[in-house]
Amino acid sequence: MAIALSPPGFLVKKRQRQLGTDRALQVLGLLIGIAFLVVTTVLPLYAILSKSVENKAGDFVGLTNYLEYIDNPSLINSITNSLTIAALTTVVVISLALLTAYALSRTCMPFKNVIRVLMMGPIFAPSLLPAISLVYLFGNQGVLKSWMFGESVYGPIGIVISLSFWCFPHAVMIIMTALSNTDARLYESARAMRTSPIRTFFTVTLPSIKYGLISAGFVVFTLTITDFGAPKVIGGQYNVLATDIYKQVIGQQNFQMGAVVSVILLFPAILAFAVDRWVQRKQVSLLTARAEPLQPKPNKTKDWTMFVLCLPVVATIIGVLGMAVYASLVTFWPYNLELSFNNYQFDLMDGGGWEAYYNSLYMAGYTALFGTAIIFTNAYLVEKVKGMEVLRTMLHLGAMIPLAVPGLVLGLAYIFFFNDPNNPLNNLYGTLAILVICTIAHYYTVCHLTAVTALKQIDPEFEAVSASLKVPFYVTFWRVTLPVCMPALLDIAIYLFVNALNTVSAVVFLYSSNTMLASVAVLNMDDAGDIAPAAAMGVLLMLTCIGVRVLHWGLSHLLLNRTQRWRNTRA
Amino acid sequence: MNHAYLSIRQLYKNFGDFVALKDISLDIQEGEFVCFLGPSGCGKTTLLRAIAGLDLQSEGEIFQGGKNISWLPPEKRDFGIVFQSYALFPNLTVAENIAYGLRNQRTRRADIKNRVDELLNVIGLPDSGRKFPTQLSGGQQQRVALARAIATKPGLLLLDEPLSALDARVRLHLRQEIKELQRKLGVTTIMVTHDQEEALSMADKIVVMNHGVIEQIGTPEEIYAKPATEFVASFVGTMNFLPAARLDDDQVQLGKRTLSCCPPLHDEAAETTAANPSTVIKVAIRPEDIRVRYNGDATNVIPADVQQIEFLGSFVRTELLLDGVNEPVVADFSMNDVRDLDIRVGAQLKLDLPENRLHLFEH
Ligand SMILES: Nc1ncnc2c1ncn2[C@@H]1O[C@H](COP(=O)(O)OP(=O)(O)OP(=O)(O)O)[C@@H](O)[C@H]1O
Ligand SMILES: [Mg+2]
């Protein structure tokens, strides 16, 4: 009764929160972040969608282009081809990666650390490089042509091998993470119940890495179906969706059909994206359980068996990468096998010369620098700002979109969006800036997730404490959050750098004569028949990435010692 | 406004459909040490964060020092805060952590250094200024967090379960230190805790909360001796509850017996029961209030059988069956009583339930 007499709280006029400077800046930051993603992904995607329902004159024609697509048997054939390639590659990669990851994380096999480093090799090269190497190994003048039993390497076989090679490290890393998250106690109980090793593998190991396998499978599937480098180099007459887009746009200048194929290529990528999100959610719940880490114990038979099983994989990696390096050094294949640096004289050939390489370095450098800054700031706003759920959710969802967009589609979308004379950003077209922006957008999601994970690990009350001390949030961001997240920042920067250096798909539509890139040069030189210089440029990119990686490793050690002293100083 | 330093008026907080705080009104005087006490999830932290402006209330107003701060962002309010997790900046040294808020106030470098040294002395860590937080123990880290919070001399100090991450001994020690420091500085302090002992020993005033409402506000003695509701009685200390029937203003029926009781009955209860005699109620009494030795001033004597005895050091806790009552009753007796009266399992005692120690609660 007493409550009814007091002035009812719900009727008291609610007053708005007063906007402090901090708050205003945060809102501004969120809006800028959202605007960035809208301009760099959402609007270009809209442009490509609308292009696919227009005729050459730009009038709306409904699904006419799609009907035309369906009526064209050679185009529709590519769908089957792409799916076949992706399925085959996924099966090959996942089985080999499971074997390798298991050997690396669950045994004490000899040379484990060397093998672990070697496995990462393919990640440092563009997908064109293994394809070129295969040409030297099994092509018309290949050293091991007889191994093909008369089959041609130009076609599905070559594509599957190249892509398997190139996707392999991604799958190994995901599966190894899954394997390392397993609870040792399960194995102890299995042992106590005298379960046979095989049965343990099927009843304990496999179920516990189920989600890791699914996730790896879809990552490989997406990488494969959207890759353009390998099928371009070694696909021969075998058309896939990615090469179709390129041919429609570059070969036939048929932008509408390019847009249609792009939209079709979006579907498998979106499916993979949805599955990946679902898996991530499942996996989180697995991880929260308190688990004992598993330490592999030496076991002679098992260790050596796994080592022998891993040997073919190791041999392949050394063989393919070694062949590429060797081919780049051979003076004139196969007639003059003397070694020289002739193929590295890029300025003597078409394809952009050394200029392209320097452009690539600049492009990758800017991408790493600005990309890390933009992505981390946005992730900070998503993760650490209080309230403003709507803006933060929008920014977070926006950050997820790029994962579902294949590079080639994004590149084409940029043509449609930025090359439009009505677009005020039109003058970006043909500059290095648009290459940087496109690459940041292309690789945004993985970096965003890395940043969010790192931010989640730091105390949620830092912002509250600094507000109580009347220190603006951006000071705390600079003095505390950034230094604490330095390892994650370096990871993001190196990821962006390596990918920016090697990417072909997103930038192949966007470079101009002034902004030729090395990865595109590899493609163009290969196209023009200059395979050896193409291999040389590819090898150069790979060595650069490895060099940067080593530099990154040294730098993070230095930084860790200097700014992260507190990490190692537990009393 | 009244003269309270901090005044909360009809505060509500909703999370979607869930009402986390309901009609909270509260006055806190300058220099007071107030504890918010309640079980997990009752809304203590929510209320504290509303006072800090970290999570705004849905409805209601807050005044600090006569100023309406209800909708101000946290950086425009005047408070220092300490969290259970310490929230020390791991990459800054202890001294840098303490100086964090000072640097921003454009204090002179030398003054900052003096203030930091002074605070390091206050928290008893004069030589730890150059260490990193991870090099300190939990209790030391919490002291640094406290020093950081009071460095800028805020008018209000907010502590959210500052001791619950520490082990028992450190907790006991730090409890006294915080209390002493607070008295010395005279800073108005609000501490959130679910540990009744902590609240009883430290607070000038306790606010007992449950399910988002305030159950009682009072000094530790009032809360303990005169719990306003059954919830407070059961949450703070130990209490026996026995079903009884109300006969009139100063008599209740327990089993076949009539007990006399003082009627400082809580008004609400009095109103309804007076109009409606022989209502079912609960009689409550604390274990230590049951007397086994009395000299003629006994008010309600009841025979009882000792069922169980538990030795707890300086006293024993017994479980008894009162004559005519089905529920067992817990009573504490001193070692002297046990020795002199030969209290053991199976013994028959005549107990006094003093009328001024009986609490009556609506069912
Ligand atoms: N952001 C939120 N969204 C939804 N419900 C919330 C949120 N924050 C708190 N709650 C709910 O509000 C209630 C009060 O929470 P609060 O954190 O204030 O409890 P507490 O008294 O501090 O408990 P504890 O002793 O566990 O810290 C809880 O039931 C909680 O589940
Ligand atoms: Mg709490």
Tab-separated table of N, CA, C and O in Angstrom, chain B residues 50-92:
chain	number	residue	atom	x	y	z
B	50	ALA	N	25.550	2.534	-10.284
B	50	ALA	CA	24.661	3.662	-10.578
B	50	ALA	C	25.156	4.915	-9.854
B	50	ALA	O	25.164	6.010	-10.416
B	51	ILE	N	25.614	4.744	-8.619
B	51	ILE	CA	26.138	5.887	-7.868
B	51	ILE	C	27.379	6.439	-8.568
B	51	ILE	O	27.593	7.643	-8.633
B	52	ALA	N	28.178	5.529	-9.139
B	52	ALA	CA	29.398	5.962	-9.826
B	52	ALA	C	29.107	6.515	-11.215
B	52	ALA	O	29.949	7.173	-11.808
B	53	GLY	N	27.923	6.217	-11.733
B	53	GLY	CA	27.611	6.670	-13.087
B	53	GLY	C	28.146	5.734	-14.155
B	53	GLY	O	28.133	6.053	-15.336
B	54	LEU	N	28.617	4.549	-13.727
B	54	LEU	CA	29.173	3.607	-14.699
B	54	LEU	C	28.070	2.900	-15.467
B	54	LEU	O	28.196	2.645	-16.655
B	55	ASP	N	26.989	2.553	-14.775
B	55	ASP	CA	25.788	2.046	-15.441
B	55	ASP	C	24.635	2.869	-14.912
B	55	ASP	O	24.332	2.799	-13.727
B	56	LEU	N	24.014	3.629	-15.775
B	56	LEU	CA	22.984	4.549	-15.275
B	56	LEU	C	21.733	3.810	-14.863
B	56	LEU	O	21.374	2.787	-15.429
B	57	GLN	N	21.062	4.378	-13.849
B	57	GLN	CA	19.774	3.858	-13.406
B	57	GLN	C	18.722	4.066	-14.492
B	57	GLN	O	18.918	4.889	-15.385
B	58	SER	N	17.621	3.318	-14.382
B	58	SER	CA	16.524	3.528	-15.327
B	58	SER	C	15.675	4.711	-14.891
B	58	SER	O	15.192	5.476	-15.715
B	59	GLU	N	15.456	4.819	-13.589
B	59	GLU	CA	14.657	5.909	-13.031
B	59	GLU	C	15.299	6.346	-11.731
B	59	GLU	O	16.041	5.603	-11.119
B	60	GLY	N	14.930	7.544	-11.281
B	60	GLY	CA	15.360	7.959	-9.954
B	60	GLY	C	16.517	8.935	-10.006
B	60	GLY	O	17.128	9.154	-11.052
B	61	GLU	N	16.791	9.527	-8.852
B	61	GLU	CA	17.781	10.592	-8.818
B	61	GLU	C	18.813	10.356	-7.726
B	61	GLU	O	18.554	9.699	-6.722
B	62	ILE	N	19.986	10.904	-7.945
B	62	ILE	CA	21.068	10.812	-6.971
B	62	ILE	C	21.632	12.203	-6.751
B	62	ILE	O	21.888	12.937	-7.714
B	63	PHE	N	21.772	12.593	-5.474
B	63	PHE	CA	22.365	13.887	-5.146
B	63	PHE	C	23.643	13.648	-4.359
B	63	PHE	O	23.671	12.825	-3.447
B	64	GLN	N	24.690	14.352	-4.732
B	64	GLN	CA	25.941	14.253	-3.975
B	64	GLN	C	26.358	15.665	-3.615
B	64	GLN	O	26.497	16.523	-4.490
B	65	GLY	N	26.554	15.904	-2.314
B	65	GLY	CA	26.929	17.234	-1.852
B	65	GLY	C	25.923	18.281	-2.307
B	65	GLY	O	26.296	19.397	-2.673
B	66	GLY	N	24.640	17.911	-2.335
B	66	GLY	CA	23.611	18.865	-2.708
B	66	GLY	C	23.445	19.046	-4.205
B	66	GLY	O	22.539	19.744	-4.649
B	67	LYS	N	24.302	18.395	-4.981
B	67	LYS	CA	24.251	18.577	-6.431
B	67	LYS	C	23.585	17.362	-7.062
B	67	LYS	O	23.836	16.226	-6.672
B	68	ASN	N	22.728	17.610	-8.033
B	68	ASN	CA	22.072	16.493	-8.709
B	68	ASN	C	23.034	15.870	-9.716
B	68	ASN	O	23.384	16.473	-10.716
B	69	ILE	N	23.471	14.655	-9.420
B	69	ILE	CA	24.451	14.017	-10.309
B	69	ILE	C	23.814	12.864	-11.088
B	69	ILE	O	24.515	12.091	-11.753
B	70	SER	N	22.490	12.772	-11.029
B	70	SER	CA	21.803	11.585	-11.549
B	70	SER	C	22.247	11.167	-12.949
B	70	SER	O	22.372	9.990	-13.235
B	71	TRP	N	22.448	12.138	-13.815
B	71	TRP	CA	22.704	11.764	-15.206
B	71	TRP	C	24.080	12.213	-15.680
B	71	TRP	O	24.337	12.293	-16.874
B	72	LEU	N	24.955	12.482	-14.728
B	72	LEU	CA	26.302	12.893	-15.117
B	72	LEU	C	27.135	11.687	-15.520
B	72	LEU	O	26.990	10.611	-14.943
B	73	PRO	N	28.021	11.838	-16.491
B	73	PRO	CA	28.942	10.743	-16.798
B	73	PRO	C	29.940	10.585	-15.650
B	73	PRO	O	30.161	11.527	-14.889
B	74	PRO	N	30.534	9.401	-15.499
B	74	PRO	CA	31.391	9.139	-14.331
B	74	PRO	C	32.524	10.144	-14.173
B	74	PRO	O	32.864	10.512	-13.041
B	75	GLU	N	33.077	10.615	-15.288
B	75	GLU	CA	34.241	11.506	-15.141
B	75	GLU	C	33.853	12.882	-14.609
B	75	GLU	O	34.705	13.652	-14.199
B	76	LYS	N	32.538	13.165	-14.578
B	76	LYS	CA	32.110	14.441	-14.021
B	76	LYS	C	31.689	14.287	-12.557
B	76	LYS	O	31.225	15.237	-11.937
B	77	ARG	N	31.767	13.085	-12.026
B	77	ARG	CA	31.388	12.875	-10.631
B	77	ARG	C	32.635	12.855	-9.773
B	77	ARG	O	33.764	12.874	-10.299
B	78	ASP	N	32.435	12.800	-8.469
B	78	ASP	CA	33.570	12.888	-7.565
B	78	ASP	C	33.644	11.617	-6.728
B	78	ASP	O	33.011	11.527	-5.680
B	79	PHE	N	34.378	10.640	-7.218
B	79	PHE	CA	34.488	9.400	-6.451
B	79	PHE	C	35.768	8.663	-6.818
B	79	PHE	O	36.362	8.896	-7.874
B	80	GLY	N	36.221	7.803	-5.921
B	80	GLY	CA	37.304	6.876	-6.225
B	80	GLY	C	36.721	5.483	-6.101
B	80	GLY	O	35.794	5.272	-5.321
B	81	ILE	N	37.240	4.535	-6.870
B	81	ILE	CA	36.623	3.211	-6.832
B	81	ILE	C	37.676	2.111	-6.785
B	81	ILE	O	38.751	2.244	-7.370
B	82	VAL	N	37.373	1.057	-6.057
B	82	VAL	CA	38.262	-0.099	-5.964
B	82	VAL	C	37.435	-1.337	-6.285
B	82	VAL	O	36.344	-1.516	-5.750
B	83	PHE	N	37.947	-2.157	-7.203
B	83	PHE	CA	37.209	-3.345	-7.612
B	83	PHE	C	37.807	-4.600	-6.999
B	83	PHE	O	38.973	-4.626	-6.605
B	84	GLN	N	36.985	-5.614	-6.985
B	84	GLN	CA	37.421	-6.917	-6.482
B	84	GLN	C	38.650	-7.417	-7.243
B	84	GLN	O	39.550	-8.016	-6.676
B	85	SER	N	38.688	-7.130	-8.546
B	85	SER	CA	39.806	-7.603	-9.375
B	85	SER	C	41.014	-6.679	-9.303
B	85	SER	O	41.957	-6.860	-10.052
B	86	TYR	N	40.977	-5.701	-8.445
B	86	TYR	CA	42.018	-4.658	-8.303
B	86	TYR	C	42.055	-3.723	-9.508
B	86	TYR	O	42.195	-2.534	-9.354
B	87	ALA	N	41.978	-4.302	-10.729
B	87	ALA	CA	42.058	-3.493	-11.957
B	87	ALA	C	43.270	-2.572	-11.944
B	87	ALA	O	43.195	-1.424	-12.374
B	88	LEU	N	44.398	-3.080	-11.475
B	88	LEU	CA	45.637	-2.287	-11.568
B	88	LEU	C	46.163	-2.381	-12.997
B	88	LEU	O	46.014	-3.413	-13.643
B	89	PHE	N	46.768	-1.306	-13.469
B	89	PHE	CA	47.306	-1.325	-14.828
B	89	PHE	C	48.597	-2.149	-14.819
B	89	PHE	O	49.582	-1.760	-14.207
B	90	PRO	N	48.595	-3.297	-15.499
B	90	PRO	CA	49.704	-4.245	-15.329
B	90	PRO	C	51.024	-3.739	-15.898
B	90	PRO	O	52.080	-4.163	-15.470
B	91	ASN	N	50.946	-2.845	-16.886
B	91	ASN	CA	52.183	-2.407	-17.537
B	91	ASN	C	52.789	-1.180	-16.864
B	91	ASN	O	53.820	-0.696	-17.286
B	92	LEU	N	52.141	-0.665	-15.824
B	92	LEU	CA	52.675	0.489	-15.104
B	92	LEU	C	53.159	0.028	-13.741
B	92	LEU	O	52.612	-0.908	-13.160
